[in-house]
C-alpha positions as semicolon CSV with decimal commas, in nm:
position;residue;x (nm);y (nm);z (nm)
1;M;-0,865;6,180;2,083
2;A;-0,891;6,149;2,482
3;S;-0,669;6,351;2,670
4;A;-0,455;6,179;2,986
5;S;-0,268;6,304;3,294
6;A;0,087;6,280;3,377
7;G;0,006;5,922;3,523
8;G;-0,150;5,808;3,216
9;T;-0,532;5,829;3,361
10;V;-0,796;5,907;3,097
11;I;-0,970;6,250;3,178
12;P;-1,340;6,247;3,117
13;P;-1,490;6,496;2,891
14;P;-1,637;6,827;3,085
15;F;-1,938;6,773;3,251
16;E;-2,142;6,946;3,512
17;Y;-2,233;6,822;3,835
18;H;-2,570;6,835;4,007
19;R;-2,659;6,694;4,368
20;A;-2,994;6,596;4,377
21;T;-3,178;6,697;4,747
22;S;-3,432;6,464;4,673
23;L;-3,595;6,154;4,440
24;D;-3,835;6,406;4,289
25;D;-3,542;6,669;4,208
26;A;-3,329;6,383;4,037
27;A;-3,604;6,295;3,863
28;R;-3,689;6,642;3,769
29;L;-3,329;6,705;3,644
30;L;-3,316;6,382;3,457
31;A;-3,641;6,467;3,241
32;K;-3,512;6,827;3,191
33;H;-3,186;6,669;3,028
34;P;-3,341;6,374;2,810
35;G;-3,049;6,186;2,674
36;E;-2,769;6,391;2,838
37;A;-2,776;6,269;3,199
38;K;-2,647;6,017;3,416
39;V;-2,774;5,925;3,737
40;L;-2,413;5,874;3,969
41;A;-2,472;5,669;4,269
42;G;-2,137;5,497;4,401
43;G;-1,994;5,607;4,057
44;H;-1,784;5,256;4,013
45;S;-1,915;5,163;3,698
46;L;-2,011;5,496;3,534
47;I;-1,702;5,700;3,628
48;P;-1,394;5,446;3,452
49;M;-1,642;5,467;3,139
50;M;-1,646;5,821;3,139
51;K;-1,252;5,805;3,150
52;L;-1,243;5,608;2,871
53;R;-1,501;5,800;2,687
54;L;-1,747;5,502;2,643
55;A;-2,006;5,669;2,798
56;T;-1,970;6,112;2,773
57;P;-2,274;6,263;2,934
58;R;-2,312;6,603;2,961
59;I;-2,478;6,620;3,340
60;L;-2,429;6,408;3,639
61;V;-2,692;6,383;3,877
62;D;-2,557;6,266;4,199
63;V;-2,814;6,047;4,444
64;G;-2,593;5,909;4,684
65;G;-2,681;6,134;4,950
66;L;-3,078;5,993;4,950
67;S;-3,044;5,853;5,269
68;D;-3,461;5,703;5,196
69;L;-3,299;5,465;4,928
70;S;-3,120;5,268;5,205
71;Y;-3,272;4,990;5,342
72;V;-3,385;4,597;5,360
73;K;-3,775;4,529;5,448
74;R;-3,894;4,181;5,497
75;N;-4,243;4,066;5,532
76;R;-4,458;3,713;5,477
77;K;-4,452;3,764;5,104
78;Q;-4,104;3,960;5,024
79;L;-3,810;4,118;5,033
80;A;-3,769;4,471;5,006
81;V;-3,435;4,648;4,922
82;G;-3,319;5,009;4,871
83;A;-3,164;5,088;4,545
84;L;-2,883;5,289;4,781
85;T;-2,838;5,005;5,022
86;T;-2,465;4,939;5,009
87;H;-2,338;4,572;4,865
88;A;-2,177;4,514;5,287
89;I;-2,542;4,587;5,435
90;V;-2,707;4,342;5,171
91;A;-2,459;4,078;5,230
92;G;-2,450;4,070;5,604
93;A;-2,840;4,150;5,655
94;E;-2,999;3,808;5,815
95;D;-3,322;3,939;5,665
96;V;-3,169;3,868;5,334
97;K;-2,959;3,548;5,445
98;S;-3,261;3,382;5,572
99;T;-3,471;3,393;5,222
100;H;-3,219;3,498;4,962
101;G;-2,925;3,361;5,042
102;A;-2,765;3,371;4,682
103;L;-2,883;3,756;4,637
104;A;-2,635;3,801;4,981
105;E;-2,333;3,568;4,832
106;A;-2,397;3,811;4,502
107;A;-2,357;4,126;4,677
108;N;-2,014;3,991;4,885
109;A;-1,854;3,900;4,556
110;I;-2,049;4,213;4,373
111;G;-1,931;4,384;4,071
112;G;-2,152;4,653;3,885
113;S;-2,476;4,764;3,949
114;L;-2,836;4,718;3,795
115;A;-2,896;5,040;3,651
116;H;-2,577;4,961;3,482
117;A;-2,654;4,641;3,348
118;D;-2,299;4,518;3,257
119;P;-2,362;4,147;3,106
120;A;-2,095;4,057;3,391
121;A;-2,220;4,210;3,682
122;D;-2,355;3,996;3,933
123;Y;-2,676;4,134;4,071
124;G;-2,838;4,034;3,711
125;P;-2,860;3,679;3,788
126;A;-2,999;3,663;4,155
127;V;-3,284;3,897;4,072
128;L;-3,387;3,697;3,745
129;A;-3,349;3,392;3,948
130;F;-3,525;3,469;4,212
131;D;-3,832;3,673;3,995
132;A;-3,747;4,019;4,138
133;A;-3,933;4,357;4,028
134;I;-3,726;4,657;4,002
135;V;-3,969;4,965;4,117
136;V;-3,834;5,292;3,931
137;K;-3,940;5,640;3,979
138;G;-3,970;5,914;3,705
139;A;-4,125;6,250;3,598
140;S;-4,449;6,071;3,551
141;G;-4,464;5,847;3,893
142;A;-4,349;5,509;4,003
143;R;-4,400;5,119;3,840
144;A;-4,273;4,837;3,895
145;I;-4,046;4,673;3,597
146;P;-4,043;4,257;3,615
147;A;-3,654;4,163;3,630
148;F;-3,676;3,944;3,296
149;K;-3,788;4,265;3,098
150;F;-3,548;4,508;3,271
151;F;-3,253;4,388;3,103
152;T;-3,268;4,474;2,715
153;G;-2,887;4,475;2,583
154;P;-2,513;4,536;2,698
155;L;-2,556;4,846;2,897
156;S;-2,905;4,870;2,826
157;T;-3,216;4,875;3,007
158;A;-3,629;4,953;3,002
159;L;-3,517;5,247;3,202
160;S;-3,642;5,566;3,102
161;D;-3,418;5,896;3,048
162;D;-3,576;6,008;3,363
163;E;-3,616;5,720;3,560
164;I;-3,422;5,610;3,852
165;V;-3,426;5,283;4,000
166;T;-3,560;5,282;4,392
167;E;-3,620;4,944;4,518
168;I;-3,586;4,538;4,470
169;R;-3,881;4,383;4,543
170;L;-3,828;3,975;4,556
171;P;-4,116;3,750;4,635
172;I;-4,016;3,486;4,915
173;L;-4,076;3,130;4,788
174;P;-4,130;2,881;5,080
175;G;-3,865;2,586;5,159
176;A;-3,668;2,747;4,850
177;G;-3,260;2,683;4,878
178;S;-3,053;2,923;4,677
179;A;-2,668;2,980;4,594
180;Y;-2,471;3,171;4,404
181;E;-2,138;3,095;4,240
182;K;-1,886;3,257;3,964
183;L;-1,559;3,254;3,846
184;P;-1,424;3,620;3,887
185;Q;-1,233;3,794;3,619
186;P;-0,873;3,810;3,853
187;A;-0,828;4,201;3,720
188;S;-1,211;4,342;3,745
189;G;-1,373;4,090;4,002
190;F;-1,656;4,070;3,783
191;A;-1,772;3,748;3,651
192;V;-1,590;3,536;3,395
193;V;-1,934;3,304;3,432
194;G;-2,176;3,355;3,699
195;V;-2,501;3,152;3,795
196;C;-2,745;3,189;4,045
197;A;-2,968;2,935;4,170
198;V;-3,316;2,923;4,355
199;V;-3,421;2,532;4,448
200;V;-3,755;2,366;4,624
201;L;-3,770;2,057;4,718
202;D;-4,071;1,852;4,833
203;K;-4,049;1,611;5,128
204;H;-3,968;1,347;4,935
205;G;-3,646;1,532;4,768
206;V;-3,855;1,576;4,387
207;C;-3,778;1,918;4,314
208;T;-4,084;2,144;4,238
209;Q;-3,915;2,465;4,190
210;A;-3,599;2,514;3,993
211;R;-3,476;2,873;3,902
212;F;-3,170;2,940;3,722
213;A;-3,009;3,233;3,557
214;A;-2,667;3,331;3,445
215;T;-2,405;3,619;3,424
216;G;-2,131;3,661;3,184
217;V;-2,235;3,449;2,876
218;A;-2,433;3,689;2,690
219;D;-2,500;4,049;2,597
220;R;-2,767;4,045;2,946
221;A;-2,836;3,855;3,246
222;V;-3,018;3,527;3,110
223;R;-3,256;3,266;3,245
224;L;-3,156;2,914;3,170
225;S;-3,488;2,762;3,125
226;T;-3,374;2,420;2,968
227;L;-3,175;2,365;3,258
228;E;-3,465;2,444;3,478
229;T;-3,728;2,243;3,306
230;A;-3,440;1,909;3,330
231;L;-3,460;1,957;3,704
232;K;-3,865;2,014;3,803
233;G;-3,976;1,697;3,894
234;A;-3,661;1,527;3,939
235;Q;-3,581;1,338;4,184
236;W;-3,219;1,544;4,360
237;S;-2,938;1,396;4,319
238;A;-2,613;1,420;4,250
239;G;-2,639;1,223;3,855
240;A;-2,976;1,435;3,780
241;I;-2,813;1,757;3,861
242;A;-2,477;1,669;3,660
243;A;-2,707;1,554;3,406
244;A;-2,940;1,829;3,392
245;C;-2,642;2,087;3,417
246;G;-2,512;1,922;3,104
247;K;-2,759;2,130;2,926
248;A;-2,744;2,482;3,117
249;D;-2,589;2,680;2,749
250;A;-2,897;2,497;2,536
251;D;-3,066;2,893;2,640
252;V;-2,733;3,092;2,515
253;P;-2,688;3,007;2,134
254;H;-2,437;3,328;2,106
255;V;-2,190;3,289;2,379
256;L;-1,945;3,580;2,480
257;E;-1,637;3,547;2,368
258;D;-1,293;3,777;2,441
259;A;-0,924;3,749;2,583
260;F;-0,998;3,557;2,868
261;A;-1,218;3,294;2,764
262;T;-1,350;3,157;2,424
263;E;-1,686;3,068;2,345
264;D;-1,607;2,725;2,442
265;Y;-1,444;2,721;2,783
266;R;-1,745;2,967;2,866
267;R;-1,960;2,717;2,762
268;H;-1,767;2,430;2,977
269;L;-1,759;2,680;3,272
270;L;-2,131;2,756;3,268
271;R;-2,251;2,414;3,327
272;V;-1,987;2,341;3,604
273;I;-2,067;2,670;3,765
274;A;-2,444;2,606;3,686
275;R;-2,375;2,262;3,873
276;R;-2,201;2,391;4,174
277;A;-2,455;2,632;4,214
278;A;-2,722;2,352;4,208
279;E;-2,534;2,126;4,435
280;R;-2,498;2,450;4,725
281;A;-2,874;2,548;4,669
282;V;-2,998;2,206;4,837
283;P;-2,665;2,061;5,059
């Protein structure tokens, strides 16, 4: 049985704490303790789970002091964001807002992190809709994981035991407009339903690119392919958006249900929030 303090706070089980001196040092520690070690960055997701005994790592590897993983860089082809860049910096950086506005909006309303892979976190739909790559490094070297392969289930990713997320790379899509909309859970701030929309129109107002992804509705962040297909090639209008977003839940056969929202309510919210995101992506 989990023990508790006098104030009722659940106390995590004992663990060893290691402060990594470099990325290689962190990877070495993770490789030395496969399946037993967890990376600690901000800790806003991991520590509450440890207190509830939902996560019981024997080793914590703190990478919070690795300042070389905090940056925003942009060139003609892509935006690169270091894994330890604060949400406030991502939300406020002009290099982010000018080409990836929805990412800045997700950072401004953030709950959760990519590596933690909470099914209701905000960054997941943004990296999916922008077709990002998640760069990771482990004891055997670095690799880039496409966002659509990164999330494998609830609180589960394609990361190996010794790998650490180091950077997010988001291609620049010329002419794209984007928006992130969500209904937050009042207590936690996580998304009951959240949708990221990335849209490109040609000079005649025809949709040539439509990318939508959602959080809070399935066991992981998901692309909304049926909605994308319905909008691509359509003349951009309120009617076309409404008709397409009426199919927003078509790619989510098993919608989450909990004490806050039933399946039917979440399906309704998904359609409504997808429409709001689409309308704001291209005003």
